[in-house]
CSV table of C-alpha atoms and ligand atoms in Angstrom, one decimal:
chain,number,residue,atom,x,y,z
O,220,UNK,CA,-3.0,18.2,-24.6
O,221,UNK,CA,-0.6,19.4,-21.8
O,222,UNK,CA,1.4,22.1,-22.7
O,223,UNK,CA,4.2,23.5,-21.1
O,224,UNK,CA,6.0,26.9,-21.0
O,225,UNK,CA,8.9,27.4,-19.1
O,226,UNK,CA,9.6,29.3,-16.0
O,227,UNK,CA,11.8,28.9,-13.5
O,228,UNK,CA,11.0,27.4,-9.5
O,229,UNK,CA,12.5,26.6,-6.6
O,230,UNK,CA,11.7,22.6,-6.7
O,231,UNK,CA,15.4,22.8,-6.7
O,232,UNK,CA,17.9,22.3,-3.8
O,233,UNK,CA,20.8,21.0,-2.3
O,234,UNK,CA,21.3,17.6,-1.6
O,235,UNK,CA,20.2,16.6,2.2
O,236,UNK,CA,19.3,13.5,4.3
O,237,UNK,CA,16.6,12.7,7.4
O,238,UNK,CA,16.1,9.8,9.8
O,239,UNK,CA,13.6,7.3,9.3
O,240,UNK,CA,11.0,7.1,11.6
O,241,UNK,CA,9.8,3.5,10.7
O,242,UNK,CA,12.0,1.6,13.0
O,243,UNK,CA,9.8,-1.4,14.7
O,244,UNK,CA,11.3,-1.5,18.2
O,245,UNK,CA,10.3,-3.7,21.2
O,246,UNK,CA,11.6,-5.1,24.3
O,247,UNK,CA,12.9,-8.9,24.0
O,248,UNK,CA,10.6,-11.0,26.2
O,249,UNK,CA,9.5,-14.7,26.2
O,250,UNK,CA,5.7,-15.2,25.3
O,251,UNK,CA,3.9,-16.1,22.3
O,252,UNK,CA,6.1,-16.2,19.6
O,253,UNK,CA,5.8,-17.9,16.0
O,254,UNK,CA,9.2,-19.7,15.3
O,255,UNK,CA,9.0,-23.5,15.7
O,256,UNK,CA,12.3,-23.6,14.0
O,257,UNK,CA,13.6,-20.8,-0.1
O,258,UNK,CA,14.7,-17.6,-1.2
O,259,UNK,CA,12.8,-14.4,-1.0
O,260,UNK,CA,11.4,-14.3,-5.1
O,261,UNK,CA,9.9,-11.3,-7.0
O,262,UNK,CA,8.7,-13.2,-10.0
O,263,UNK,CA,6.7,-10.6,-12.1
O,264,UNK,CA,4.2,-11.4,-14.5
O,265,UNK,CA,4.6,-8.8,-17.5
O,266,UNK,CA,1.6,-8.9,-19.8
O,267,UNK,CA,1.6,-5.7,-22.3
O,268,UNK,CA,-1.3,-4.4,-23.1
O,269,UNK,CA,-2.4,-1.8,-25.9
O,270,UNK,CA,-3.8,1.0,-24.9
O,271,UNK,CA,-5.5,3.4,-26.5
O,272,UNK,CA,-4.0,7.0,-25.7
O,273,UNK,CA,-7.2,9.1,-25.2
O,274,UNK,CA,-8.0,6.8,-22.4
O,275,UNK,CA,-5.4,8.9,-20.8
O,276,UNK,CA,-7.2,12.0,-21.5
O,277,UNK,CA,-10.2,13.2,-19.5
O,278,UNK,CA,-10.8,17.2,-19.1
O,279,UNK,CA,-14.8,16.6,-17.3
O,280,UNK,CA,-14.0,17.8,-14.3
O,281,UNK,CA,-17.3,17.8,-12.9
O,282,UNK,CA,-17.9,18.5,-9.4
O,283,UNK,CA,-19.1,15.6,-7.7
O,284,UNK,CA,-21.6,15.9,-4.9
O,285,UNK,CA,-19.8,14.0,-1.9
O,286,UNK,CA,-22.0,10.9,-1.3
O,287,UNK,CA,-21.9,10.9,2.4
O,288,UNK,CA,-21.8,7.6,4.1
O,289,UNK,CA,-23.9,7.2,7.5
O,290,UNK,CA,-22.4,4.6,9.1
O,291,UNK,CA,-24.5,2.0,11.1
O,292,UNK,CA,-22.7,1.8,13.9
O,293,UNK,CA,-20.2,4.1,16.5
O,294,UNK,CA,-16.9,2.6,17.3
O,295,UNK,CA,-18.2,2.6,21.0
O,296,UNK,CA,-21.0,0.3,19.8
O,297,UNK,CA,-18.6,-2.5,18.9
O,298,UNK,CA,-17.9,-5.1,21.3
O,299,UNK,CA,-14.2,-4.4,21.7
O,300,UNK,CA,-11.8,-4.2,24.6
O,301,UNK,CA,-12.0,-0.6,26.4
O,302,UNK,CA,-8.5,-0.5,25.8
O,303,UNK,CA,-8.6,-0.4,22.0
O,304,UNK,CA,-11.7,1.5,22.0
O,305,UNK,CA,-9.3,4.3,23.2
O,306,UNK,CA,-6.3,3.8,21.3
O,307,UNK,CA,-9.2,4.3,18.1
O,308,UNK,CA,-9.8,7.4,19.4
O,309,UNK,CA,-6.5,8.5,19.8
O,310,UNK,CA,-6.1,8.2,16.5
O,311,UNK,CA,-9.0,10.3,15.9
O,312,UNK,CA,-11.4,8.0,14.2
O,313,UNK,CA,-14.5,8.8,15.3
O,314,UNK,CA,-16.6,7.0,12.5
O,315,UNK,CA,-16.2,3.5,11.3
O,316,UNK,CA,-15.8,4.2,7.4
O,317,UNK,CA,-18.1,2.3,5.2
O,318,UNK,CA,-15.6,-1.0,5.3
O,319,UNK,CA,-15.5,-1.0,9.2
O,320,UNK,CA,-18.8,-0.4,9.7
O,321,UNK,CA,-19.9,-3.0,7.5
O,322,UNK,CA,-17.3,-5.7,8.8
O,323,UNK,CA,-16.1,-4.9,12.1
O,324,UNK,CA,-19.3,-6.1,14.0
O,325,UNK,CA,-19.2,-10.0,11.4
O,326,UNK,CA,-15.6,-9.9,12.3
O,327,UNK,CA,-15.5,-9.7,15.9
O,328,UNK,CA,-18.2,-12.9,15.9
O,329,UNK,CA,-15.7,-15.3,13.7
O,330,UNK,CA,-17.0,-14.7,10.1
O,331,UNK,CA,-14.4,-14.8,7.2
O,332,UNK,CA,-14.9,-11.7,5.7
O,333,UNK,CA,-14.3,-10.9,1.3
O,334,UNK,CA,-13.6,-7.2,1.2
O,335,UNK,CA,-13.9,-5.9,-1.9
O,336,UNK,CA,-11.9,-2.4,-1.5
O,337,UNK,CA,-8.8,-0.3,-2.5
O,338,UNK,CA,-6.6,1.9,0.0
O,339,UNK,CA,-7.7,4.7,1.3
O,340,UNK,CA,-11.3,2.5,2.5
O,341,UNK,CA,-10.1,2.4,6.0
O,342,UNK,CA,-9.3,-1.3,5.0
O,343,UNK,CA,-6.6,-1.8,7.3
O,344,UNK,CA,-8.2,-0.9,10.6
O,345,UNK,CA,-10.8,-3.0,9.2
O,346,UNK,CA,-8.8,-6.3,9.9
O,347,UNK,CA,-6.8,-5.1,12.2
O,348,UNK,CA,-9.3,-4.0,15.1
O,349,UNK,CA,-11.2,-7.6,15.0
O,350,UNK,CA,-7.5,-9.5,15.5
O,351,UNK,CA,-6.2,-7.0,18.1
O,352,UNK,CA,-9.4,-7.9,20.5
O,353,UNK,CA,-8.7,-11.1,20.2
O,354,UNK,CA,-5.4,-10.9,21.0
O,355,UNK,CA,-6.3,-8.7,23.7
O,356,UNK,CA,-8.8,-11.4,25.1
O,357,UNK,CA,-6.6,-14.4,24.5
O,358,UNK,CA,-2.5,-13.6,24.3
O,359,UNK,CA,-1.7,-17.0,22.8
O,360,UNK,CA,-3.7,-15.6,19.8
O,361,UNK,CA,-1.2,-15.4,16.5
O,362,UNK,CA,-1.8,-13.6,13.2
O,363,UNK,CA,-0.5,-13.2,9.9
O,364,UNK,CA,-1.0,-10.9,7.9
O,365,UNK,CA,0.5,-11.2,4.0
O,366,UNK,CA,0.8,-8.1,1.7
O,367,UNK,CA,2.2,-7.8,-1.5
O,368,UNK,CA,5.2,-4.8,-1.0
O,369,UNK,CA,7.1,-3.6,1.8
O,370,UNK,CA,5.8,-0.7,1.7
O,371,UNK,CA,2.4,-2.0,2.7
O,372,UNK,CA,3.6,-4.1,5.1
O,373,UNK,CA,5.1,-1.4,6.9
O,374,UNK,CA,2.4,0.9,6.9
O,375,UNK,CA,0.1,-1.8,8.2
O,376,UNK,CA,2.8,-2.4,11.2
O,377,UNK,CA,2.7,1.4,11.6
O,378,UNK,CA,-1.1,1.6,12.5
O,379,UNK,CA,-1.1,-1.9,13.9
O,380,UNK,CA,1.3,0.1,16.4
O,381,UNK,CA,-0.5,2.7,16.8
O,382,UNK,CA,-3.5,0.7,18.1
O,383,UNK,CA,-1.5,-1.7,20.7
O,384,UNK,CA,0.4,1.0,22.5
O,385,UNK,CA,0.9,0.4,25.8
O,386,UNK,CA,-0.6,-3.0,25.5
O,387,UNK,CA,2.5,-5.2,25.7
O,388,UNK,CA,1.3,-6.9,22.1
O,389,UNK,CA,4.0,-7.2,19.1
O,390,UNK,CA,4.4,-7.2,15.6
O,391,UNK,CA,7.1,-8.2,13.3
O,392,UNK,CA,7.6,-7.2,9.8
O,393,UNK,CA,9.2,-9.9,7.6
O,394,UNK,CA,9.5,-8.5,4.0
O,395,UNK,CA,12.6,-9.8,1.4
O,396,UNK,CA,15.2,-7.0,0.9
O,397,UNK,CA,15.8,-6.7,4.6
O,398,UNK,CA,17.8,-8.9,6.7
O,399,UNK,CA,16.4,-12.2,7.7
O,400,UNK,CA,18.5,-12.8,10.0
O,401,UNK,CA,17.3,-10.1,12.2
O,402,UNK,CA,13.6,-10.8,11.3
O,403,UNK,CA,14.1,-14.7,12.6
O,404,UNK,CA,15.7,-13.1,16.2
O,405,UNK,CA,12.4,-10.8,16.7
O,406,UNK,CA,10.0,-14.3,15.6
O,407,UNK,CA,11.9,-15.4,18.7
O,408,UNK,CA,10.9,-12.9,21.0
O,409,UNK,CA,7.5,-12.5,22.0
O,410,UNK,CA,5.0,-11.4,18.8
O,411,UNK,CA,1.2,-12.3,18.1
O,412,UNK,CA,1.1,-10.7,14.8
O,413,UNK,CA,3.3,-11.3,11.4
O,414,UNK,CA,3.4,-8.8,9.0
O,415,UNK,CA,5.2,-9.9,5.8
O,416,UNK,CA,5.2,-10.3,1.6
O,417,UNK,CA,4.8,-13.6,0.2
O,418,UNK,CA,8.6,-14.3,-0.7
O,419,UNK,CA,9.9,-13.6,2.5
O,420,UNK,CA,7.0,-15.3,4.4
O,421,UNK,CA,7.2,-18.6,2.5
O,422,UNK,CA,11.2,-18.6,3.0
O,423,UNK,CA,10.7,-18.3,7.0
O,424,UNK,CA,8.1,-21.0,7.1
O,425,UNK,CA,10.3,-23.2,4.7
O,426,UNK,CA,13.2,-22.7,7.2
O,427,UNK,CA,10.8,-23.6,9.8
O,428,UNK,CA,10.8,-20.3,12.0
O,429,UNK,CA,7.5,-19.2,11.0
O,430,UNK,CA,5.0,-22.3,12.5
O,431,UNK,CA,1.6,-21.3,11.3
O,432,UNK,CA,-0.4,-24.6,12.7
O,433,UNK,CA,-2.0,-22.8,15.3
O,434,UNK,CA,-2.5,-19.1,13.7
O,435,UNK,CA,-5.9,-17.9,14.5
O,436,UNK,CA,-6.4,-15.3,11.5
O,437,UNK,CA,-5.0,-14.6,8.2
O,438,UNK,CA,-4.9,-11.9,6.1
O,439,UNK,CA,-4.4,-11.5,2.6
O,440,UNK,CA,-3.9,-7.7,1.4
O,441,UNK,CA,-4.8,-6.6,-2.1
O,442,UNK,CA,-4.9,-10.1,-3.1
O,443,UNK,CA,-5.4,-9.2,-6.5
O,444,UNK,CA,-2.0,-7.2,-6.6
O,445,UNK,CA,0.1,-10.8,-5.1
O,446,UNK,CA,-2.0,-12.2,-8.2
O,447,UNK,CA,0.0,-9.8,-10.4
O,448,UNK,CA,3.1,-9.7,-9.0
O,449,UNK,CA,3.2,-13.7,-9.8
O,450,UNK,CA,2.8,-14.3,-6.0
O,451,UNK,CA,0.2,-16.5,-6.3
O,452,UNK,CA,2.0,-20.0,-5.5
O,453,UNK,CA,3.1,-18.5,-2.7
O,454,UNK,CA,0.2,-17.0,-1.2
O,455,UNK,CA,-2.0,-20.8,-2.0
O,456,UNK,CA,1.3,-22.3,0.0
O,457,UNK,CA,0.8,-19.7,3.1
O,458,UNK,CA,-2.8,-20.6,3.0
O,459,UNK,CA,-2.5,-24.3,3.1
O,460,UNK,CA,-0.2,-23.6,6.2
O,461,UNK,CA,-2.7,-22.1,8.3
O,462,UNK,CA,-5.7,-24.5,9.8
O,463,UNK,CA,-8.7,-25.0,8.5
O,464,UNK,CA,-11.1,-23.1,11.0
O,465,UNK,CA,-9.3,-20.0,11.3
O,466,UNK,CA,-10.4,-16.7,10.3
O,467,UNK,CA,-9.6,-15.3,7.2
O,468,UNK,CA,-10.0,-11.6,5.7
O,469,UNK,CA,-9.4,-11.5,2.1
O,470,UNK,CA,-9.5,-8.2,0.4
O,471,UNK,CA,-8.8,-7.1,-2.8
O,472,UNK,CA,-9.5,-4.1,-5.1
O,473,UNK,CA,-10.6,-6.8,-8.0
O,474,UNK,CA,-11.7,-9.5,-7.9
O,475,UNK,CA,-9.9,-11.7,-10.5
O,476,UNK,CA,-10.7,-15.8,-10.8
O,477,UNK,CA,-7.3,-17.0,-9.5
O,478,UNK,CA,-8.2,-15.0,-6.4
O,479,UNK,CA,-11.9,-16.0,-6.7
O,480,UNK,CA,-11.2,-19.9,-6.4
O,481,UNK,CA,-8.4,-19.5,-3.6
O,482,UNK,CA,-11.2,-17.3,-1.8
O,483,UNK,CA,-13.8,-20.3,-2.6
O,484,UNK,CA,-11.5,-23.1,-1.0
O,485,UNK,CA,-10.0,-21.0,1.5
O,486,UNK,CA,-13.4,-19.6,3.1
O,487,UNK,CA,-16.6,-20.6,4.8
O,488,UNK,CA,-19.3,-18.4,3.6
O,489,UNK,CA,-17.5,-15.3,4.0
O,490,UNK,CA,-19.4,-11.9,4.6
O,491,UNK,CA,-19.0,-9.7,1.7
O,492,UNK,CA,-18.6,-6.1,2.1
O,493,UNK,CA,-17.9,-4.2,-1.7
O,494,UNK,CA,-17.2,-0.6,-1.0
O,495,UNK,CA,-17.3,1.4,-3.9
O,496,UNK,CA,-14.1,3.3,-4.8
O,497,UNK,CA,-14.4,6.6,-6.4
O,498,UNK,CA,-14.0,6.5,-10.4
O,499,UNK,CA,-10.9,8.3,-10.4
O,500,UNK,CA,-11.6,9.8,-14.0
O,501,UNK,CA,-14.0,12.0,-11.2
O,502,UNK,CA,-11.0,13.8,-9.1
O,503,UNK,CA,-8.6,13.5,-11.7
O,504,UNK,CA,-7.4,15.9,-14.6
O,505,UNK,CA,-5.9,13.3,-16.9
O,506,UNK,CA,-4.0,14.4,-19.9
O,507,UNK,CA,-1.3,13.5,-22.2
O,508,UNK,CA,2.1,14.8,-22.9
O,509,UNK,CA,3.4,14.1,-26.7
O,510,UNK,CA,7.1,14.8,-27.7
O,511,UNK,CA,7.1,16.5,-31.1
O,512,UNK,CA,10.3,14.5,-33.0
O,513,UNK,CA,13.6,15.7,-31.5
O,514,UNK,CA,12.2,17.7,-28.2
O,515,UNK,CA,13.7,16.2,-25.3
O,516,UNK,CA,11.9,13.9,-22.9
O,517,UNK,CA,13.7,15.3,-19.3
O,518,UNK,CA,13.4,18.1,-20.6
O,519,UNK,CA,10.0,18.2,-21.3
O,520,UNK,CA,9.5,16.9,-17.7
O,521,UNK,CA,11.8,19.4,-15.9
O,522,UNK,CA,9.4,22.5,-17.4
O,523,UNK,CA,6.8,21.1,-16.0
O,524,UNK,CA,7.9,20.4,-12.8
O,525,UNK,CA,9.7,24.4,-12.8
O,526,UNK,CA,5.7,25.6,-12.5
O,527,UNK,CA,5.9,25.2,-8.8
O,528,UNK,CA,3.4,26.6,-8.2
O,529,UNK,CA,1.3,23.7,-9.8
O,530,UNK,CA,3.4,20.7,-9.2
O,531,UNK,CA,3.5,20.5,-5.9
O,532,UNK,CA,4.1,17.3,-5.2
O,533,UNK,CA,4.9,15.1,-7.7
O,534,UNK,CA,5.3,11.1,-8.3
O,535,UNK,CA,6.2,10.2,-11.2
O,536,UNK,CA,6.5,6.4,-12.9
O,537,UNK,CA,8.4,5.0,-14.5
O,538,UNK,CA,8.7,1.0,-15.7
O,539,UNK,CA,12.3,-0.1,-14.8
O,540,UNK,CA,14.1,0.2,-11.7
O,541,UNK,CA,17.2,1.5,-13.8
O,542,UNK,CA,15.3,3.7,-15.3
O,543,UNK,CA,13.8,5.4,-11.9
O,544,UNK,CA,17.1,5.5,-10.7
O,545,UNK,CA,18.6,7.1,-13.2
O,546,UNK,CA,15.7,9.3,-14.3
O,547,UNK,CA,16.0,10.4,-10.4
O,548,UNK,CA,19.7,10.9,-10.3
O,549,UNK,CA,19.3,13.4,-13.1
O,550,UNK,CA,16.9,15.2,-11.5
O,551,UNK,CA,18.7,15.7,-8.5
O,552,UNK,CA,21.8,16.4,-10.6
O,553,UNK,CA,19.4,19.4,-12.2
O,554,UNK,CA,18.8,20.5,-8.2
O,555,UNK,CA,15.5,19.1,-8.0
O,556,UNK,CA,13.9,17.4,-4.3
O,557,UNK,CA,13.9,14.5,-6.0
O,558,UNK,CA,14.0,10.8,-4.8
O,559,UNK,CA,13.4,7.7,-5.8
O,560,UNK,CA,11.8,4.0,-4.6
O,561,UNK,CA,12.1,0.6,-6.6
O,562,UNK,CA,13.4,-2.5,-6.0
O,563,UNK,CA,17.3,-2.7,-6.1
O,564,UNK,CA,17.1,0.1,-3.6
O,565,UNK,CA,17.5,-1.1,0.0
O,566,UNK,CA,14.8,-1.6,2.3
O,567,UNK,CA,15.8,1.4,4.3
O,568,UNK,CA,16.6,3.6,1.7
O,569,UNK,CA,13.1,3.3,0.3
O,570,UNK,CA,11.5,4.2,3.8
O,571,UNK,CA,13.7,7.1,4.6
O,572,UNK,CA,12.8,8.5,0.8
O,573,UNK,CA,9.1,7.4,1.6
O,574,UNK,CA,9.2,10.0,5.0
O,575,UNK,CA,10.9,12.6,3.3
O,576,UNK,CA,8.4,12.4,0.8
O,577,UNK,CA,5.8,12.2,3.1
O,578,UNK,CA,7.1,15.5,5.1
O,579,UNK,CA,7.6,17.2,2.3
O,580,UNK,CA,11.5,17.5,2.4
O,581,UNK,CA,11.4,16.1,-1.1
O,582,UNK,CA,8.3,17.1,-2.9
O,583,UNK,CA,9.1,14.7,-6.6
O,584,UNK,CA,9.3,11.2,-6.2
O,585,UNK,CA,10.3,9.0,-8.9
O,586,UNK,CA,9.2,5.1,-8.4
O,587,UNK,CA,7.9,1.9,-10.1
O,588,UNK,CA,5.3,0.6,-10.3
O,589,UNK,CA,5.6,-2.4,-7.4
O,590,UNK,CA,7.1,0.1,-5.2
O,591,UNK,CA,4.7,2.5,-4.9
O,592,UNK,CA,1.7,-0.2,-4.6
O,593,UNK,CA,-0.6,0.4,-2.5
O,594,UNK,CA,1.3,3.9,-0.4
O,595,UNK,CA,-1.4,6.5,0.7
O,596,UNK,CA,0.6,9.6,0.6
O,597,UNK,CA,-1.5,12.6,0.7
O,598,UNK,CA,-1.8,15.4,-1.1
O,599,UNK,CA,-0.1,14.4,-4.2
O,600,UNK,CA,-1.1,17.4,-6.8
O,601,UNK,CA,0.3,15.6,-9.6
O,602,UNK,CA,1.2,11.9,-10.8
O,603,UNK,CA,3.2,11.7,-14.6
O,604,UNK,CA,3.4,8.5,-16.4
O,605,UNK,CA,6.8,9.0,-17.8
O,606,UNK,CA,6.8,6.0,-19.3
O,607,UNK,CA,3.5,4.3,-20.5
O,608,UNK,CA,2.2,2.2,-17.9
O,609,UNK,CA,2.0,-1.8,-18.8
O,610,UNK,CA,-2.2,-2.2,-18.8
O,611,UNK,CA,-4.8,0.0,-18.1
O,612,UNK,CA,-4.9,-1.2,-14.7
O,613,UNK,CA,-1.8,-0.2,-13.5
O,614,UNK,CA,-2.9,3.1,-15.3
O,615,UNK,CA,-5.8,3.9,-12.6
O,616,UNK,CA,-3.6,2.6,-10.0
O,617,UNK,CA,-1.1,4.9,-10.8
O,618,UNK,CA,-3.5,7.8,-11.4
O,619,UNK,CA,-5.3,6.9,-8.1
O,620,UNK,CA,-2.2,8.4,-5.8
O,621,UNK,CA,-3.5,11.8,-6.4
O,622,UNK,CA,-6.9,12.8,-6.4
O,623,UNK,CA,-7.0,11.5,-3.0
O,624,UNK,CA,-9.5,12.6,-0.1
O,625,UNK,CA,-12.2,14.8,-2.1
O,626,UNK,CA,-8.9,16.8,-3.6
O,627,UNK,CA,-8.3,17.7,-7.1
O,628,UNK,CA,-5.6,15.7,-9.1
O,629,UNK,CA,-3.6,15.7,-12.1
O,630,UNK,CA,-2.5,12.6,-14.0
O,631,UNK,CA,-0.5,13.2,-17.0
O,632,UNK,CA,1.1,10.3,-19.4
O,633,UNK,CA,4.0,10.8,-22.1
O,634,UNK,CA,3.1,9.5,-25.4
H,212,AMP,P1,-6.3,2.4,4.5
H,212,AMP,O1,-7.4,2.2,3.4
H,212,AMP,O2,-6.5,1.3,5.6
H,212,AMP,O3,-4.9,2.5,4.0
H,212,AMP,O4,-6.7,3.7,5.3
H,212,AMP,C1,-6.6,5.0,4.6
H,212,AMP,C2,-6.5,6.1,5.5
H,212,AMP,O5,-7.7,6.3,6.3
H,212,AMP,C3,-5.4,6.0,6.6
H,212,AMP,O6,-4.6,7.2,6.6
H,212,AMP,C4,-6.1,5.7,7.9
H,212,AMP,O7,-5.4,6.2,9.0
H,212,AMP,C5,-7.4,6.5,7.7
H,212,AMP,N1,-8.6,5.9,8.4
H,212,AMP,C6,-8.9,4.6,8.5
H,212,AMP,N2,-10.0,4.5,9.2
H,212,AMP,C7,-10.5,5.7,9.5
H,212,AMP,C8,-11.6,6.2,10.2
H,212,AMP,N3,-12.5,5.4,10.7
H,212,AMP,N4,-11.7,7.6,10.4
H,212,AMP,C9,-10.7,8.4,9.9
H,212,AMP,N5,-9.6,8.0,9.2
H,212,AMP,C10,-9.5,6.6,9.0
């Protein structure tokens, strides 16, 4: 078990803001665009599930030979544009990972593709290079591309901008909790490429400014995460939007049979590529925290996170919104970096705590759940489970923000 001794640190500081640096900005310009001419909905399943505490604790830190991957193919061997082939580069990627170098090349020739894979695979690049070159090759060409947070959804604009720099080719992210109003005037303008979660999506085609009857590609990103989040109406409805022969890329970290069947009607003998995601028992130190009768629970957390040293860079979960935002409040009240993401926040909010986060001007951040789905955010040294997670699987999702990139992680759970 975790024990914890006191000492003082300087997680703590005054309060301070920063800018946000994920601002999608383009020049107004007639073209392609998707608007021909509701309600953005968050329905959550909650199934409770009992779990058994020592699945929380795992000491075997054994050191893992690195199984290196040899991938098949160069980037310069695919039969992309010369133009993206450099904006990959730019960005430093000099090796398809396993999931690009086992996709890319079926992509490019018009196969659906089933990707069996978590973040952190290279997943995103993965769809994203295939739909750019066409887009490149054809400028009518129109995407969408359907994720189940914001947070995902902007993080796939982010590299999705990173790759059509300079290339006069737009995005538009179109996610509930931000305006819509706004998002409706930028599906005016010129865009190939929709990036949005299922609420929001369904809600613009409803109004009719999203006109998918000519979209060339879909995407559906961690499909088995939409499943949970009770988006799986909406996703089917996207779907039946789109025509029949146009490309889809399905990938998911799971593959349950809701997602199974839509994957059944809404492909053509897809290629499957599984790319196996490290157990994350392997990089992970998990362990428990118990409360003896009467010891306080912030407490408890607050000597942890004094062992700066350690605790570097913390997220921590938590099951409510309220109770992130609260828990959050107190630590910043106690002069902790502290912030917070979940849903009540506003959209901006969460990204301008996200960057902080991410820069290290905030090194604990306190967040459900849905709002922290999918985020890679490296280097996190530690992840606590301040409340029990729901099922096991939210469990190894949680636990699977640290431990990231061959580093060592910590996961520890209250009980
Ligand atoms: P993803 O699974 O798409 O969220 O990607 C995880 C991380 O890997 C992101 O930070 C990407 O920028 C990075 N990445 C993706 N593909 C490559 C590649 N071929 N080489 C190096 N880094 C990559």
């Amino acid at each position: 078990m975790y024990t914890n001794s006191k000492t003082r640190g300087s997680n703590r500081v005054p309060n301070y803001s920063s800018g946000n640096r994920f601002s999608g900005n383009r020049n107004g310009s007639s073209g392609r665009n998707f608007s021909s001419r509701s309600g953005g909905r968050n329905k959550r399943k909650s199934s409770y599930e009992k779990i058994d505490v020592s699945r929380f604790i795992s000491k075997s830190t054994v050191i893992e030979k690195e199984e290196i991957y040899l991938p098949t193919h160069t980037f310069s061997d695919f039969k992309i544009d010369a133009k993206l082939k450099l904006a990959i580069a730019n960005k430093n990627y000099i090796y398809p990972s396993p999931i690009q170098d086992k996709s890319i090349s079926h992509a490019l020739e018009g196969r659906d593709i089933l990707g069996i894979a978590d973040t952190g695979t290279g997943k995103t690049a993965a769809f994203l290079i295939p739909i750019i070159n066409k887009i490149i090759s054809n400028r009518d060409e129109t995407a969408i591309i359907v994720a189940p947070t914001r947070e995902l959804a902007i993080q796939i604009e982010t590299e999705f901008n990173d790759f059509v720099r300079g290339m006069k080719i737009y995005g538009v992210v179109c996610v509930g909790g931000a305006p819509i109003s706004a998002q409706i005037r930028s599906l005016h303008r010129e865009c190939n490429i929709v990036i949005g979660t299922p609420g929001r999506l369904v809600d613009l085609i409803k109004r009719g400014e999203i006109d998918l009857s000519t979209t060339r590609s879909i995407v559906l990103d961690e499909a088995d995460r939409m499943l949970d989040m009770g988006f799986i109406n909406d996703i089917t409805f996207i779907l039946e939007k789109t025509p029949t022969d146009r490309q889809g890329f399905f990938f998911s970290a799971t593959l349950p049979k809701p997602i199974e069947k839509l994957i059944e009607r809404f492909t053509s003998n897809p290629v499957k590529v599984m790319v196996k995601t490290r157990e994350t028992s392997k990089n992970v130190e998990q362990d428990v925290i118990r409360l003896n009768n009467g010891a306080d629970k912030i407490d408890t957390l607050c000597q942890l996170l004094d062992k700066e040293d350690e605790f570097k860079k913390v997220l921590i979960f938590s099951e409510m919104k309220h109770s992130v935002e609260k828990l959050s409040v107190e630590l910043i009240k106690r002069g902790y970096k502290a912030g917070s993401i979940h849903g009540d926040k506003r959209h901006n909010d969460r990204q301008r705590t996200l960057l902080r986060f991410r820069k290290d001007e905030i090194n604990i951040l306190v967040a459900t759940d849905v709002a922290a789905r999918g985020l890679d955010i490296p280097e996190v040294t530690h992840v606590i489970n301040y409340e029990i997670p729901q099922t096991y699987d939210t469990y190894v999702h949680r636990i699977g923000r640290t431990g990231r990139a061959s580093k060592k992680g910590v996961a520890l759970t209250f009980v």
